[in-house]
Amino acid sequence: MYIRSLCLMVAVALIPAMDALAQDAKAATANGTQIVVVPDDQVLPVKMSTTLNKVIAKPLSEKATVVDFKSYRKTAKKMGIKARKWGTRDSVQKVGGAIGATHALVIAVGKHKKGGYAVKVSLVSVTDGQAVFSENLLQPNKAITSSTADKMITKTLAAIAELAEAKAKQEAADKKAEEQVMAEAAAAAAPAEAPKAEEKPAASEK
């Protein structure tokens, strides 16, 4: 009974944090962040994409803008990119850019050297191919667990919230700098005031 009450208290305590992340993620969406969830698998990438759509893409789409992976798959096929190459940096940039995504959440699952499996998740920028974050999550089995999925979603929401905040700060700084330049240009273009004529002293009365 005590454990159940404790778990309930923890869950209730986490609600505000998750709500805040959701609000920040919505702000990121307003700033144009669009994510496509991409499998990086050398054996059964198509099967993995179906799993990721169910456990990652759909839950994530409730809090952020997610691009349907079907668009990614079709575009990759047209470009001649094989399924086992879906998750490479080059593919993410080419295909992601073509379908309007700003970031790709690339996920790979492999055996861990100490036993069990490691789920590698990376949020990659479509613009430059650089990882916003990359992390390995350990679990006992190959199938992605709900716990691992929740961690990936939470990490992704936090990351895009930070991206939105950084973008807002940069836009504010750019706007301030632009206003400063305009003010200086206006001051330089303003006509200079003519010098005042010196007043001659009044003649003294005789």
C-alpha atoms as one frame of an Amber mdcrd trajectory, in Angstrom:
protein
   0.000   0.000   0.000   2.834   2.331   0.919   4.699   1.600  -2.342   1.555
   2.231  -4.391   1.003   5.571  -2.618   4.636   6.519  -3.153   4.459   5.712
  -6.875   1.295   7.782  -7.159   2.978  10.722  -5.433   5.967  10.510  -7.781
   3.695  10.333 -10.825   1.715  13.370  -9.669   4.933  15.266  -8.997   6.166
  14.584 -12.543   3.003  15.899 -14.218   3.955  19.609 -14.014   7.401  18.861
 -15.467   5.929  16.875 -18.350   3.355  19.610 -18.972   6.127  22.193 -19.075
   8.045  20.099 -21.587   4.921  19.730 -23.683   4.355  23.497 -23.666   7.988
  24.123 -24.610   7.731  21.513 -27.352   4.636  23.247 -28.701   6.626  26.478
 -28.755   9.321  24.659 -30.691   6.703  23.458 -33.139   5.588  27.052 -33.618
   9.195  27.875 -34.489   9.191  25.231 -37.217  10.755  22.183 -35.553   9.580
  19.041 -37.368  10.893  15.594 -36.493  10.960  12.346 -38.451  11.690   9.111
 -36.551  14.189   7.021 -38.530  15.372   3.430 -37.880  19.065   2.657 -38.243
  19.047  -1.107 -38.702  21.171  -3.300 -40.982  18.928  -6.387 -40.859  15.211
  -5.574 -40.572  14.852  -1.803 -40.999  11.295  -1.986 -42.357  10.096  -4.039
 -39.385  11.884  -1.679 -37.015  10.226   1.341 -38.630   6.802  -0.143 -37.850
   7.782  -0.639 -34.211   9.195   2.871 -33.884   6.072   4.385 -35.369   4.008
   2.715 -32.664   6.174   3.238 -29.580   7.941   6.535 -30.438   6.424   8.502
 -33.322   2.774   8.356 -32.287   3.310   9.296 -28.598   5.789  12.016 -29.621
   3.309  13.449 -32.138   0.965  14.317 -29.264   3.480  16.899 -28.022   5.480
  17.882 -31.108   5.223  17.946 -34.897   6.244  14.577 -36.335   6.645  13.948
 -40.069   5.165  10.618 -41.210   7.950   8.099 -41.852   6.100   6.857 -44.945
   7.117  10.093 -46.653  10.736   9.478 -45.669  10.609   5.895 -46.921   9.046
   6.793 -50.295  11.441   9.685 -50.880  14.452   7.548 -49.957  13.327   4.921
 -52.452  13.021   7.533 -55.213  16.530   8.706 -54.385  17.871   5.159 -54.618
  18.720   4.966 -50.914  18.480   1.445 -49.510  16.599   0.720 -46.289  19.738
  -0.208 -44.363  21.112   3.275 -45.170  18.077   5.196 -43.907  19.814   6.303
 -40.724  23.108   7.586 -42.132  23.958  11.268 -41.818  23.946  11.714 -45.580
  20.495  10.108 -45.943  19.063  12.147 -43.090  20.190  15.371 -44.728  19.030
  14.467 -48.243  15.737  12.774 -47.457  14.874  14.810 -44.373  15.397  18.051
 -46.242  13.264  16.842 -49.149  10.255  16.062 -46.932  10.449  19.250 -44.874
  11.808  17.789 -41.640  14.185  19.886 -39.554  15.475  17.002 -37.424  15.633
  13.215 -37.517  15.380  11.062 -34.412  17.638   8.199 -35.464  17.330   5.009
 -33.421  19.500   1.878 -33.490  19.451  -1.239 -31.308  22.477  -3.472 -30.798
  24.010  -5.885 -28.322  25.922  -4.347 -25.451  29.389  -5.680 -24.637  28.417
  -6.174 -20.985  25.223  -8.028 -21.821  21.733  -6.957 -22.773  21.083  -4.388
 -25.486  21.907  -0.742 -26.077  19.404   1.537 -27.766  21.266   4.412 -29.366
  19.115   7.475 -29.954  20.359  10.592 -31.730  18.532  13.788 -32.626  20.212
  14.897 -35.842  19.892  18.271 -37.553  18.832  17.932 -41.180  20.621  21.191
 -42.004  24.172  20.180 -41.094  23.949  16.521 -40.068  25.193  17.285 -36.557
  23.709  15.556 -33.508  21.812  17.778 -31.080  22.178  14.926 -28.603  23.184
  11.269 -28.733  22.651   8.769 -25.947  22.781   5.020 -25.289  19.978   3.514
 -23.226  20.542   0.016 -21.817  17.827  -2.611 -21.547  17.746  -6.403 -21.102
  16.006  -7.344 -24.370  16.162  -6.250 -28.011  12.545  -5.075 -28.249  12.279
  -1.432 -27.184  10.598  -1.262 -23.792   8.026   1.339 -22.760  10.515   2.680
 -20.219  13.164   3.202 -22.900  10.597   4.781 -25.227   9.492   7.210 -22.502
  13.110   8.222 -21.865  13.680   8.893 -25.567  10.531  10.979 -25.868  11.315
  13.000 -22.739  14.889  13.624 -23.899  13.678  14.696 -27.343  11.061  17.093
 -25.954  13.671  18.675 -23.691  16.091  19.045 -26.606  13.626  20.733 -28.962
  12.523  23.010 -26.129  16.146  24.105 -25.727  16.401  24.619 -29.485  13.314
  26.823 -29.417  14.701  28.878 -26.519  18.067  29.305 -28.228  16.363  30.345
 -31.467  14.180  32.883 -29.649  17.224  34.386 -27.912  19.135  34.602 -31.192
  16.193  36.258 -32.955  15.888  38.789 -30.106  19.628  39.537 -30.284  19.465
  39.912 -34.078  16.500  42.249 -33.794  18.265  44.384 -31.199  21.389  44.583
 -33.360  19.300  45.547 -36.398  17.528  48.284 -34.448  20.904  49.605 -33.286
  22.223  49.738 -36.850  19.068  51.515 -38.046  19.289  54.039 -35.205  22.931
  54.784 -36.019  22.121  55.122 -39.741  19.259  57.510 -38.976  21.498  59.593
 -36.756  24.170  59.774 -39.465  21.626  60.798 -42.120  20.051  63.545 -40.016
  21.087  67.078 -41.143  23.609  68.692 -38.878  22.381  71.724 -36.957  23.704
  75.038 -38.313  26.062  76.729 -35.882  24.439  79.540 -33.971  25.591  83.061
 -34.893  27.599  84.698 -32.209  25.652  87.451 -30.493  27.375  90.815 -30.644
  27.512  92.692 -27.405  25.039  95.603 -27.238  26.563  99.035 -27.878  27.083
 100.991 -24.672  25.055 104.156 -24.278  26.963 107.384 -24.229
